[in-house]
Coordinates of N, CA and C in Angstrom, one line a residue:
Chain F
X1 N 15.1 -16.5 1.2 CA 14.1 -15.5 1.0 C 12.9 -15.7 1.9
X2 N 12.4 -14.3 2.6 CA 10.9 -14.6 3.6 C 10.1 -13.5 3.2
X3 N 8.9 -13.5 1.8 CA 8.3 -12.3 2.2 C 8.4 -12.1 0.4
X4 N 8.7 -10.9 0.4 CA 9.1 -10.1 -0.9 C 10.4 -10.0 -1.2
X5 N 11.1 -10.2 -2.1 CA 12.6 -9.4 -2.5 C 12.5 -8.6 -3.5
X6 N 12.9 -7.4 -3.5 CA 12.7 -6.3 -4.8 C 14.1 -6.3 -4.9
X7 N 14.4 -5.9 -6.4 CA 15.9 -5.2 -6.7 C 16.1 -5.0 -7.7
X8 N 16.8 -3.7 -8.0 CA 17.9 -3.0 -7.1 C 16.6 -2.4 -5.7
X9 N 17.8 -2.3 -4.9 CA 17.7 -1.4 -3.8 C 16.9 -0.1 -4.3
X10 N 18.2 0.5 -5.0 CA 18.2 1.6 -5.7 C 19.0 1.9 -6.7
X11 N 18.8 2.6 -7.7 CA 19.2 3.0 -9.2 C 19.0 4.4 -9.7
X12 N 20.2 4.8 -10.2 CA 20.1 6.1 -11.1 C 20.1 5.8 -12.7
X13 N 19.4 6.5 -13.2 CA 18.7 6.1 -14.7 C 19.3 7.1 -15.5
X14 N 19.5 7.0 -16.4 CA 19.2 8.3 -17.4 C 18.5 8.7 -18.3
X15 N 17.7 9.1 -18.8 CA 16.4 9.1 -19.1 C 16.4 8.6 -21.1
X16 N 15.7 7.5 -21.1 CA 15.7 6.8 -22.5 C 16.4 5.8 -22.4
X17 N 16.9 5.0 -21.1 CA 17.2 4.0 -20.5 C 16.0 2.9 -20.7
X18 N 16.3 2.0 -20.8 CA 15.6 0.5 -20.3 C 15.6 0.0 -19.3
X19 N 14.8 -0.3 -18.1 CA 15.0 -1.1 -16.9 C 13.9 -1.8 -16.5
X20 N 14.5 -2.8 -15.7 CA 13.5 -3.4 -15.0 C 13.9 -3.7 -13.8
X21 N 12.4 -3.9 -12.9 CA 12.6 -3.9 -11.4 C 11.9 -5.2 -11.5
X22 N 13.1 -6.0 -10.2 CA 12.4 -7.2 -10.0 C 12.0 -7.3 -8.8
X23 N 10.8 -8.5 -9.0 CA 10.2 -8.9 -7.5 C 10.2 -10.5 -7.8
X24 N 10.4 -11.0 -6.4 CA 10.0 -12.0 -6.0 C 9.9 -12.3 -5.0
X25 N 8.3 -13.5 -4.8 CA 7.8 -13.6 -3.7 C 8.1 -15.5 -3.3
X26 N 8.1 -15.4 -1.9 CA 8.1 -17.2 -1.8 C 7.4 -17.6 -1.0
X27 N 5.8 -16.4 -0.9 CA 4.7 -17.4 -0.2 C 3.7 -18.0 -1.0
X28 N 3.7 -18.0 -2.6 CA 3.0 -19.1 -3.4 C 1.7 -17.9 -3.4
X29 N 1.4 -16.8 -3.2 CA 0.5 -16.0 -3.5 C 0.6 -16.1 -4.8
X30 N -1.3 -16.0 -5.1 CA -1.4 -15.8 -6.5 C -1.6 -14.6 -6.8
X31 N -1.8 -13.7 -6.3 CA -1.9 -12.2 -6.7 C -0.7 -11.5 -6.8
X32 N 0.1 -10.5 -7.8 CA 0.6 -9.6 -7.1 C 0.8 -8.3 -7.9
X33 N 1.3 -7.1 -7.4 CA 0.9 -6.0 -7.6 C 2.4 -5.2 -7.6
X34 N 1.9 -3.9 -8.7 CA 3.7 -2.8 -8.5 C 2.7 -1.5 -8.4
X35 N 3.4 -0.8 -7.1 CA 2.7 0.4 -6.9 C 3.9 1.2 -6.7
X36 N 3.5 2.6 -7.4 CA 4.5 3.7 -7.3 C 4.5 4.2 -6.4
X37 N 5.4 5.3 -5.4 CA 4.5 5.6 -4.0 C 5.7 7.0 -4.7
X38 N 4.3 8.4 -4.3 CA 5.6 9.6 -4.4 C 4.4 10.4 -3.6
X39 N 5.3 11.7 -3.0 CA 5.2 12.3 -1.9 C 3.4 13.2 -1.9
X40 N 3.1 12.9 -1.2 CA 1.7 13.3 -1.2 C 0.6 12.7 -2.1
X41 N 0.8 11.9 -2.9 CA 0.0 11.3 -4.1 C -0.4 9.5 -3.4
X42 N 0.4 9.6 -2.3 CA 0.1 7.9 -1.3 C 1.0 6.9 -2.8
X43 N -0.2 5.8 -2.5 CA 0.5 4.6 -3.3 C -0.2 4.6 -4.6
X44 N 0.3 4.2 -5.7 CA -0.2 4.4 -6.8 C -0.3 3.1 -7.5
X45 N -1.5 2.5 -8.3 CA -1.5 0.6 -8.5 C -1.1 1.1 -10.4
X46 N 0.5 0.3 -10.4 CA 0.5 0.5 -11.6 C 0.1 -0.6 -12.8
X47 N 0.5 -1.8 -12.6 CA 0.3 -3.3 -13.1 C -0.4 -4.1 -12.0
X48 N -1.2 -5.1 -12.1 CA -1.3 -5.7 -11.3 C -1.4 -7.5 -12.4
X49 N -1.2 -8.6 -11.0 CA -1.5 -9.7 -11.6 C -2.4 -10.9 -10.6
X50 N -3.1 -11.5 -11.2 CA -4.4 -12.2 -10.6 C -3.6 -13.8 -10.5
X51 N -3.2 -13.8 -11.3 CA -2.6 -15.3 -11.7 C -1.3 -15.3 -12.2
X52 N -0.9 -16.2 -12.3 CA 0.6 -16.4 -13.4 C 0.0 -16.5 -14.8
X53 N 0.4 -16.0 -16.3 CA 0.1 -15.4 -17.0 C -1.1 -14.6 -17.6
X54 N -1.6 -13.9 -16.4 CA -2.4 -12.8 -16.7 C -1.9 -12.1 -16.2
X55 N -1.9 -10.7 -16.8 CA -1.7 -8.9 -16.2 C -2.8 -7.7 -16.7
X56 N -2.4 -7.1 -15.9 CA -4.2 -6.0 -16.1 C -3.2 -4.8 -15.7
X57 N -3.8 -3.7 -16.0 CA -3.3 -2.4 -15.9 C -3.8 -1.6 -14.7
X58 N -3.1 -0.7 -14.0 CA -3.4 -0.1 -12.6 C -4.0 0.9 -12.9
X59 N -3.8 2.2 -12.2 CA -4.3 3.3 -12.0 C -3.3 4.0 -13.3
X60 N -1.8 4.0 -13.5 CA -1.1 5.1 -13.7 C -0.4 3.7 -14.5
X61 N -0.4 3.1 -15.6 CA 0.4 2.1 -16.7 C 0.9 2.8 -17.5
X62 N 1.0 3.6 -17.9 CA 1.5 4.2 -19.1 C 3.1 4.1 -18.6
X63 N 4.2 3.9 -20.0 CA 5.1 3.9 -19.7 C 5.8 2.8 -19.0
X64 N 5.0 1.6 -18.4 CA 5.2 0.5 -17.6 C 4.9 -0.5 -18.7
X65 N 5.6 -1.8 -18.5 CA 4.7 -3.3 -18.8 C 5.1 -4.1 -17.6
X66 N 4.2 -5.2 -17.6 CA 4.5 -6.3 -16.5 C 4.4 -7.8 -17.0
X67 N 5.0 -8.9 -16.9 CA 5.0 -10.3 -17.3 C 5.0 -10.7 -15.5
X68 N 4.0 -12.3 -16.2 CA 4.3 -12.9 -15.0 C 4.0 -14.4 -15.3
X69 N 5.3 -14.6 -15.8 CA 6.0 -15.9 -16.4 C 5.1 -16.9 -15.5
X70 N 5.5 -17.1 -14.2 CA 5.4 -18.0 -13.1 C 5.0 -17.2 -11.9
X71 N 4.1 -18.1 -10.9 CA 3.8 -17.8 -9.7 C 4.9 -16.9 -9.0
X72 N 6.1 -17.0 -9.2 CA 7.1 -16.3 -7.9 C 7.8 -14.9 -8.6
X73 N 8.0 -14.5 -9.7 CA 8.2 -13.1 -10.3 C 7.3 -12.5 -10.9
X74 N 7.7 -11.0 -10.6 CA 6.7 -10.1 -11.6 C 7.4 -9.2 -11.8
X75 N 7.9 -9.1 -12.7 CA 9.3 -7.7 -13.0 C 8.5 -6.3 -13.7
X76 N 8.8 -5.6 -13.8 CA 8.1 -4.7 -13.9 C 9.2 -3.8 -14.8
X77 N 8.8 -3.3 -16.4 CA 9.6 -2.7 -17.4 C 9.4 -1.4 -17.5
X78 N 10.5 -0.3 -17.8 CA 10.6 0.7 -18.1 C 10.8 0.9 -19.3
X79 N 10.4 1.2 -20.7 CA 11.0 1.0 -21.6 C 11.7 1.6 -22.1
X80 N 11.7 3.0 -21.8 CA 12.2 4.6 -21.9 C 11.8 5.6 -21.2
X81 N 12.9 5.2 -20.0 CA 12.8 6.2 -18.7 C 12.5 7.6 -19.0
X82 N 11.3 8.4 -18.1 CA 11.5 9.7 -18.3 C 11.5 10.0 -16.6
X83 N 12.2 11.4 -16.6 CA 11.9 12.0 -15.5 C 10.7 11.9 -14.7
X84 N 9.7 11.8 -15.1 CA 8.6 11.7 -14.1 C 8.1 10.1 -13.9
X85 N 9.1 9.4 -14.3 CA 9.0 7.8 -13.5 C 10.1 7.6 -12.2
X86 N 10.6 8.8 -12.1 CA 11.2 9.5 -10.4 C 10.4 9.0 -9.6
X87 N 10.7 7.6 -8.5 CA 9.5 7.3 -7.7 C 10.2 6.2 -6.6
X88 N 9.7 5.7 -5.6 CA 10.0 4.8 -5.3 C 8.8 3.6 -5.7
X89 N 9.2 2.2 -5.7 CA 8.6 1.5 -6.4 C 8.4 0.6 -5.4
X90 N 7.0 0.0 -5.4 CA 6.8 -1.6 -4.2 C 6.1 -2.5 -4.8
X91 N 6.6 -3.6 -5.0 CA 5.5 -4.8 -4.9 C 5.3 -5.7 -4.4
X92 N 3.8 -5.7 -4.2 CA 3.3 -6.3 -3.5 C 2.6 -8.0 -3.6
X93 N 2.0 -9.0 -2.7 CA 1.3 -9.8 -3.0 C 0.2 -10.1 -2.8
X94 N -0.4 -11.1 -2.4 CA -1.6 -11.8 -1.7 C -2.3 -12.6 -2.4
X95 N -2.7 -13.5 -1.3 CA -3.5 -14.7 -1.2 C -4.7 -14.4 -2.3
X96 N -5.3 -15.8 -2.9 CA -6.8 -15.5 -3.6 C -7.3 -15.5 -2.4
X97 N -8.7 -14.5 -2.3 CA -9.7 -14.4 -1.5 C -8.8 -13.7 0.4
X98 N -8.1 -13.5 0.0 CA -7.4 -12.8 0.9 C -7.0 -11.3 0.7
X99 N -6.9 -10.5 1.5 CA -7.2 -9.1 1.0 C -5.7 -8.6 1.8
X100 N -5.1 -9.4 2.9 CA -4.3 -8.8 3.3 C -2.5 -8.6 2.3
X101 N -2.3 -7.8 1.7 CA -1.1 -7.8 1.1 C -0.1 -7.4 1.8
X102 N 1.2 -8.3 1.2 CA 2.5 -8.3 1.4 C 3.4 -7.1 1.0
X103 N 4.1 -6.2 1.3 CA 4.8 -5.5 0.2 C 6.3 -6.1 0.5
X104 N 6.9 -5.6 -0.6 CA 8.7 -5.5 -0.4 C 8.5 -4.3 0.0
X105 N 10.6 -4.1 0.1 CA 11.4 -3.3 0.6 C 11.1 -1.6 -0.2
X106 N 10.8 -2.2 -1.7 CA 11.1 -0.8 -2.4 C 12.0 -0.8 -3.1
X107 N 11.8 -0.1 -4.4 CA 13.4 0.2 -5.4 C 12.8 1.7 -5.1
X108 N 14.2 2.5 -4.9 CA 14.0 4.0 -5.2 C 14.7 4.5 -6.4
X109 N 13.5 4.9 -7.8 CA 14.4 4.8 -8.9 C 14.6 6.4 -9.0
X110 N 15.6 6.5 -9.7 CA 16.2 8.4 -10.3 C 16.3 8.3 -11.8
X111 N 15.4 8.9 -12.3 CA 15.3 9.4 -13.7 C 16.0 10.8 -13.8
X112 N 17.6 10.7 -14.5 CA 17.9 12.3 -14.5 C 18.2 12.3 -16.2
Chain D
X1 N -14.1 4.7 -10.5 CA -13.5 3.5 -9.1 C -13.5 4.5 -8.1
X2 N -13.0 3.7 -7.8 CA -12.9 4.0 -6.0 C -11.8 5.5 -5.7
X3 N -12.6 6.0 -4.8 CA -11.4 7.4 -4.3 C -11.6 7.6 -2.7
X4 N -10.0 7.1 -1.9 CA -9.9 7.2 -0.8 C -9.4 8.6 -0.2
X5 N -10.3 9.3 0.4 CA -9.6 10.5 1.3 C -9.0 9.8 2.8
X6 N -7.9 10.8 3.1 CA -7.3 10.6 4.6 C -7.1 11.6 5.2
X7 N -7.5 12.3 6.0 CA -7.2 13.3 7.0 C -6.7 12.7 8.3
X8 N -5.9 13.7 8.8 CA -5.2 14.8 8.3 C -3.5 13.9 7.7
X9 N -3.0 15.2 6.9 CA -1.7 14.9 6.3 C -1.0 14.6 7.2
X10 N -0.2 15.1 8.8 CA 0.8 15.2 9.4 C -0.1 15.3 11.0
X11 N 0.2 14.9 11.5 CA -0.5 14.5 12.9 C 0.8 14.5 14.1
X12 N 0.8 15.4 15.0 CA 2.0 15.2 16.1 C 0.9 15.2 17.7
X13 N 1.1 14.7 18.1 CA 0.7 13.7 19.5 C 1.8 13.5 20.5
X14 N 1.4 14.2 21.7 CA 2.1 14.2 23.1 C 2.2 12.5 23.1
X15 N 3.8 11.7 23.6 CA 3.7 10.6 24.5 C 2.4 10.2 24.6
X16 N 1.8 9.4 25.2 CA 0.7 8.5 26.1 C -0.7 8.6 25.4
X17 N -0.9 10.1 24.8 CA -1.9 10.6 24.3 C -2.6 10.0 23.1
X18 N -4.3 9.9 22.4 CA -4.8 9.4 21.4 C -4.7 9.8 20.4
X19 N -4.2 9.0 19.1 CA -4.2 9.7 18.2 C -5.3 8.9 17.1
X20 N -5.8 9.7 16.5 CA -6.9 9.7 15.6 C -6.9 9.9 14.1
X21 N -7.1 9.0 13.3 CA -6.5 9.1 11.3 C -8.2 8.9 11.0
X22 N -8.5 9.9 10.2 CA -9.8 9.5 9.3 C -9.8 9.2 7.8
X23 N -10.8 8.0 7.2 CA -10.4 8.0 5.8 C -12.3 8.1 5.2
X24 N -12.4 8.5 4.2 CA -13.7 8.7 3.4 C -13.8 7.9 2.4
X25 N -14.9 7.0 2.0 CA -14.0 6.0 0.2 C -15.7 6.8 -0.1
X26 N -15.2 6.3 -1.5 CA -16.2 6.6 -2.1 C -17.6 5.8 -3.2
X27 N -17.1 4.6 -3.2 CA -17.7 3.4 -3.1 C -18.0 2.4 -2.6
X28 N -19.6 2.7 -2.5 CA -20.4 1.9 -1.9 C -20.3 0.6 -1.4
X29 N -20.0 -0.2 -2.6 CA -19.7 -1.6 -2.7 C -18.3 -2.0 -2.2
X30 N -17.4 -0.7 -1.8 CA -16.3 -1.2 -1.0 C -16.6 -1.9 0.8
X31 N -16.0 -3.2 0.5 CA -16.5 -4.4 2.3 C -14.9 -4.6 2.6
X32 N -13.9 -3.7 2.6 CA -12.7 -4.6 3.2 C -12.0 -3.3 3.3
X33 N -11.3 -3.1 4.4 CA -11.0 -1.4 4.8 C -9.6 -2.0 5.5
X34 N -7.9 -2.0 4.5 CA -6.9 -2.0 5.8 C -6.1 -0.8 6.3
X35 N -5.7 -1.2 7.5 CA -4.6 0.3 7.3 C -3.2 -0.1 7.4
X36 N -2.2 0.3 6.8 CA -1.1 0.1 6.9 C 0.1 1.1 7.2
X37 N 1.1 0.7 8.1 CA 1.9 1.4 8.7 C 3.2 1.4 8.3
X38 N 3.9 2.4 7.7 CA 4.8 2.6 6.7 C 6.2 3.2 7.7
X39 N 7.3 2.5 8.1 CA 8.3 3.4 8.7 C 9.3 3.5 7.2
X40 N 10.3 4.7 7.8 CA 11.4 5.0 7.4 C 12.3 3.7 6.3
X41 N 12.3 4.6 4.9 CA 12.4 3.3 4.1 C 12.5 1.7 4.2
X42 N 11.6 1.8 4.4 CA 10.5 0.0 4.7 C 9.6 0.1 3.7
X43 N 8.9 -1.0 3.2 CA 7.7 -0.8 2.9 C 6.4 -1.0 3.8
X44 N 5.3 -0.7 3.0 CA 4.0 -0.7 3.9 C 3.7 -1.8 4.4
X45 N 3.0 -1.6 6.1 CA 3.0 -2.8 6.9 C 1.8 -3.0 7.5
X46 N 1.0 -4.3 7.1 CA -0.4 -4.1 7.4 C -0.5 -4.1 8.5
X47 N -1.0 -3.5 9.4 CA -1.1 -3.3 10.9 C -3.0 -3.8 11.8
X48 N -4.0 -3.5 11.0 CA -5.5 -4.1 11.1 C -5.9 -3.7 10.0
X49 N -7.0 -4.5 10.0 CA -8.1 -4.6 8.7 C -9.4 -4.6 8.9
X50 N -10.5 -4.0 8.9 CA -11.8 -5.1 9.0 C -12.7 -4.7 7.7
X51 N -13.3 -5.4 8.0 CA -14.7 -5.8 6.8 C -16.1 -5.3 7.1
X52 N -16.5 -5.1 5.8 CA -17.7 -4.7 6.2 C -18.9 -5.1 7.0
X53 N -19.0 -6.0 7.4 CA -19.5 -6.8 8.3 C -19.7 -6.7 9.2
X54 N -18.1 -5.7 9.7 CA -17.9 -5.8 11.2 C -18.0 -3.6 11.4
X55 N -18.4 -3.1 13.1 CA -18.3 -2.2 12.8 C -17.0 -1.7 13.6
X56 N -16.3 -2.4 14.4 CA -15.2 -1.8 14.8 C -14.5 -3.2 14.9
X57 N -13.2 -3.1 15.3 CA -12.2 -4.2 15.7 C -11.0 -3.8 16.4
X58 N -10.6 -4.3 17.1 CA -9.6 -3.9 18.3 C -8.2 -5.1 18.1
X59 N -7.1 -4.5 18.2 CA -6.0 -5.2 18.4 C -4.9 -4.5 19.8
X60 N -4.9 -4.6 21.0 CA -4.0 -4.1 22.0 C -4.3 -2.5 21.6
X61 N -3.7 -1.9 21.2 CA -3.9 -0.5 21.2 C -4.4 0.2 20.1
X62 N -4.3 -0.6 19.3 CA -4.9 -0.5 17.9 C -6.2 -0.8 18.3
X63 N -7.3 0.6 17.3 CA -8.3 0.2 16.7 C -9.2 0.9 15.7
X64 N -9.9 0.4 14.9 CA -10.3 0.8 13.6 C -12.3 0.8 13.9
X65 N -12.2 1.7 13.1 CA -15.0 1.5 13.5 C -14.8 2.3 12.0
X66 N -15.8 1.7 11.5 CA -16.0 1.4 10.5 C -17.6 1.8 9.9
X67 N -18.1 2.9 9.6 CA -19.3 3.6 9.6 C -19.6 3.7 7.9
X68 N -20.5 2.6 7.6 CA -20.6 2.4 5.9 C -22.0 3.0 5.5
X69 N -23.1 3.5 6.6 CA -23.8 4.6 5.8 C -22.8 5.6 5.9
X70 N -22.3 6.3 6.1 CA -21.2 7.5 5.7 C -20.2 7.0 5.3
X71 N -19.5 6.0 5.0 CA -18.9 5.7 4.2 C -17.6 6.3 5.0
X72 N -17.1 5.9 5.8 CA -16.1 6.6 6.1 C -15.4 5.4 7.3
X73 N -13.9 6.0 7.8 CA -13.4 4.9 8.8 C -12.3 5.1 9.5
X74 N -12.2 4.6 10.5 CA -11.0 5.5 11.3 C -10.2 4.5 12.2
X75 N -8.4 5.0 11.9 CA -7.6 4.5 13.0 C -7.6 5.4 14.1
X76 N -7.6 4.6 15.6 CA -7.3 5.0 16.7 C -6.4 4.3 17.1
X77 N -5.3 4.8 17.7 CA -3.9 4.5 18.6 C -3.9 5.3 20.1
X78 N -4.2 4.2 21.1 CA -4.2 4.8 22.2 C -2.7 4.8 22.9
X79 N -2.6 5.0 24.3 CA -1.4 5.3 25.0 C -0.4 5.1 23.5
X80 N 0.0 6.5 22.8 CA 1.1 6.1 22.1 C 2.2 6.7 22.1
X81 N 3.4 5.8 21.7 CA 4.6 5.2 21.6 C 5.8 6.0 20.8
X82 N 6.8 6.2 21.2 CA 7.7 6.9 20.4 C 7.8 5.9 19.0
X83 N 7.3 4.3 19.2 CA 7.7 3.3 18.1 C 6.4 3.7 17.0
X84 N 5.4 4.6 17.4 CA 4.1 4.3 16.6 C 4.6 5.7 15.7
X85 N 5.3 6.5 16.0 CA 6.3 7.2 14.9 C 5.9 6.8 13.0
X86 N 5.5 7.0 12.2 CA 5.5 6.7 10.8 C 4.4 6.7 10.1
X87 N 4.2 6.8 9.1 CA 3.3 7.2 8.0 C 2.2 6.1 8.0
X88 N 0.9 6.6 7.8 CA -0.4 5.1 8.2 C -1.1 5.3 6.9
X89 N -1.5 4.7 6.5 CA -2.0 4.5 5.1 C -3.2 3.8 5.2
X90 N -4.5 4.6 5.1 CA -5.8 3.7 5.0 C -6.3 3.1 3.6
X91 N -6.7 2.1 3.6 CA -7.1 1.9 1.8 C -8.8 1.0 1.7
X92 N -8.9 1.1 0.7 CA -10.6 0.0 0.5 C -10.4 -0.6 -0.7
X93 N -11.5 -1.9 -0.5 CA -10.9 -2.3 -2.3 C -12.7 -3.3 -1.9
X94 N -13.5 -3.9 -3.3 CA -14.7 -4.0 -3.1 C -14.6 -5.8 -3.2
X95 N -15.4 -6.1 -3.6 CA -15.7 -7.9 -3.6 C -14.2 -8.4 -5.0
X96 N -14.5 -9.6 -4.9 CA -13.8 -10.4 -5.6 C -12.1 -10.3 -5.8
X97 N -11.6 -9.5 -6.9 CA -10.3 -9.4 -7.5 C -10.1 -7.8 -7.4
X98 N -10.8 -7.0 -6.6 CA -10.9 -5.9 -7.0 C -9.5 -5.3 -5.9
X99 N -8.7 -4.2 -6.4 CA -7.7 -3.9 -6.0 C -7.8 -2.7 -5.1
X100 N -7.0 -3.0 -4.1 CA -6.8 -1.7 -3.3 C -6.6 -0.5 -3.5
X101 N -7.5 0.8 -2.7 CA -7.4 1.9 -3.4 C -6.3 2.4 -1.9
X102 N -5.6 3.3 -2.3 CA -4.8 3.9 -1.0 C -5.1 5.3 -0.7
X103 N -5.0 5.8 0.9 CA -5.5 7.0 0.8 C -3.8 7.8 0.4
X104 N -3.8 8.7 1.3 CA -2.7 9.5 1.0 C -1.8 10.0 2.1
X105 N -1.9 9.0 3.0 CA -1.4 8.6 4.0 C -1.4 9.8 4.8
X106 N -0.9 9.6 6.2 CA -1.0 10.7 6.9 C 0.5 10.3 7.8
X107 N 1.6 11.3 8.0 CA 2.6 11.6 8.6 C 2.2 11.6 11.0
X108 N 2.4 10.7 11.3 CA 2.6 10.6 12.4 C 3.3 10.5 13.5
X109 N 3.8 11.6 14.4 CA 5.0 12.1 15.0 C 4.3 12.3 16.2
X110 N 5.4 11.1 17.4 CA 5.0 11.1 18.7 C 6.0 11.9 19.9
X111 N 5.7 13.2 19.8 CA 6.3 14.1 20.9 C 6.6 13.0 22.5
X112 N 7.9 13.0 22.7 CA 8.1 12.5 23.9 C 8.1 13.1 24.7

């Protein structure tokens, strides 16, 4: 692993589904972050984490939770997919006192 | 919080020619301004940054100025590149733990 791993790639849902998207990082960053990204709206901060067991809410949480058991995951839950959690999904890291962030690849999820 | 504008949405540029991305934030107390360059299902790629501290910064063809009585800040990309092709994403985020805001990126397409 160099960087970020998100997964799945990608996933079709059905809506009232349970899911989770995983990340993991293996630069020891204490920050990290899941942002929604959909077309015209840029990147959207849904959960974020400062440390390993703390989490704080983004711009757009509703519908989301996030744990962060340990330094290297932050999975990020769906509890009951709806259509408008249609999005591609990134997360991201970074250093304390560091501003520059890492992203992954992306899950591109389908809520039908 | 914080609200990032980006102009313009879609930007097309001759080969060799300058291209120009503007972003506006809206808080004062934002000191850390990056831009990141998003290709074709990838995720976002930090490309320069600078701080408020500083008023411009230069990397090879890359460069960013940074005007905090207006509150506003800009990528420049000179002689550019069929590779400079992809979506640029300006963002700001203020002192300490405070989270990046993103603009709404702008679409950039280099006419060969």
């Amino acid at each position: 692993i160099a960087g970020i791993t998100q997964a799945p790639t990608s996933q079709i849902l059905a809506a009232g589904r349970r899911m989770t998207l995983r990340c993991t990082q293996d630069m020891r960053h204490n920050a990290m972050y899941w942002y929604r990204q959909d077309l015209g709206l840029g990147l959207r901060l849904i959960h974020y984490s400062n440390t390993a067991g703390t989490t704080g809410k983004g711009e757009v949480p509703d519908g989301y939770s996030v744990s962060r058991a340990n330094t290297d995951d932050f999975p990020l839950t769906l509890a009951s997919a709806v259509p408008s959690q249609t999005s591609v999904y990134f997360c991201a890291s970074s250093r304390d006192g560091d501003y520059g962030y890492t992203f992954g690849s992306g899950t591109r999820l389908t809520v039908v | 919080g914080e609200n990032v504008e980006q102009h313009p949405s879609t930007l097309s540029v001759q080969e060799g020619d300058s291209a120009v991305i503007k972003c506006t934030y809206s808080d004062s107390a934002s000191n850390y301004f990056p831009w990141y360059k998003q290709e074709l299902g990838k995720g976002p790629q930090l490309i320069i940054d600078i701080r408020s501290n500083v008023g411009e910064k230069k990397d090879q063809r890359i460069a960013v100025t940074l005007n905090k009585t207006a509150k506003h800040f800009s990528l420049h990309i000179t002689e550019t590149q069929p590779e400079d092709s992809a979506v640029y994403f300006c963002a700001a985020s203020g002192f300490g733990n405070e989270k990046l805001t993103f603009g709404t990126g702008t679409r950039l397409t280099i006419i060969p």
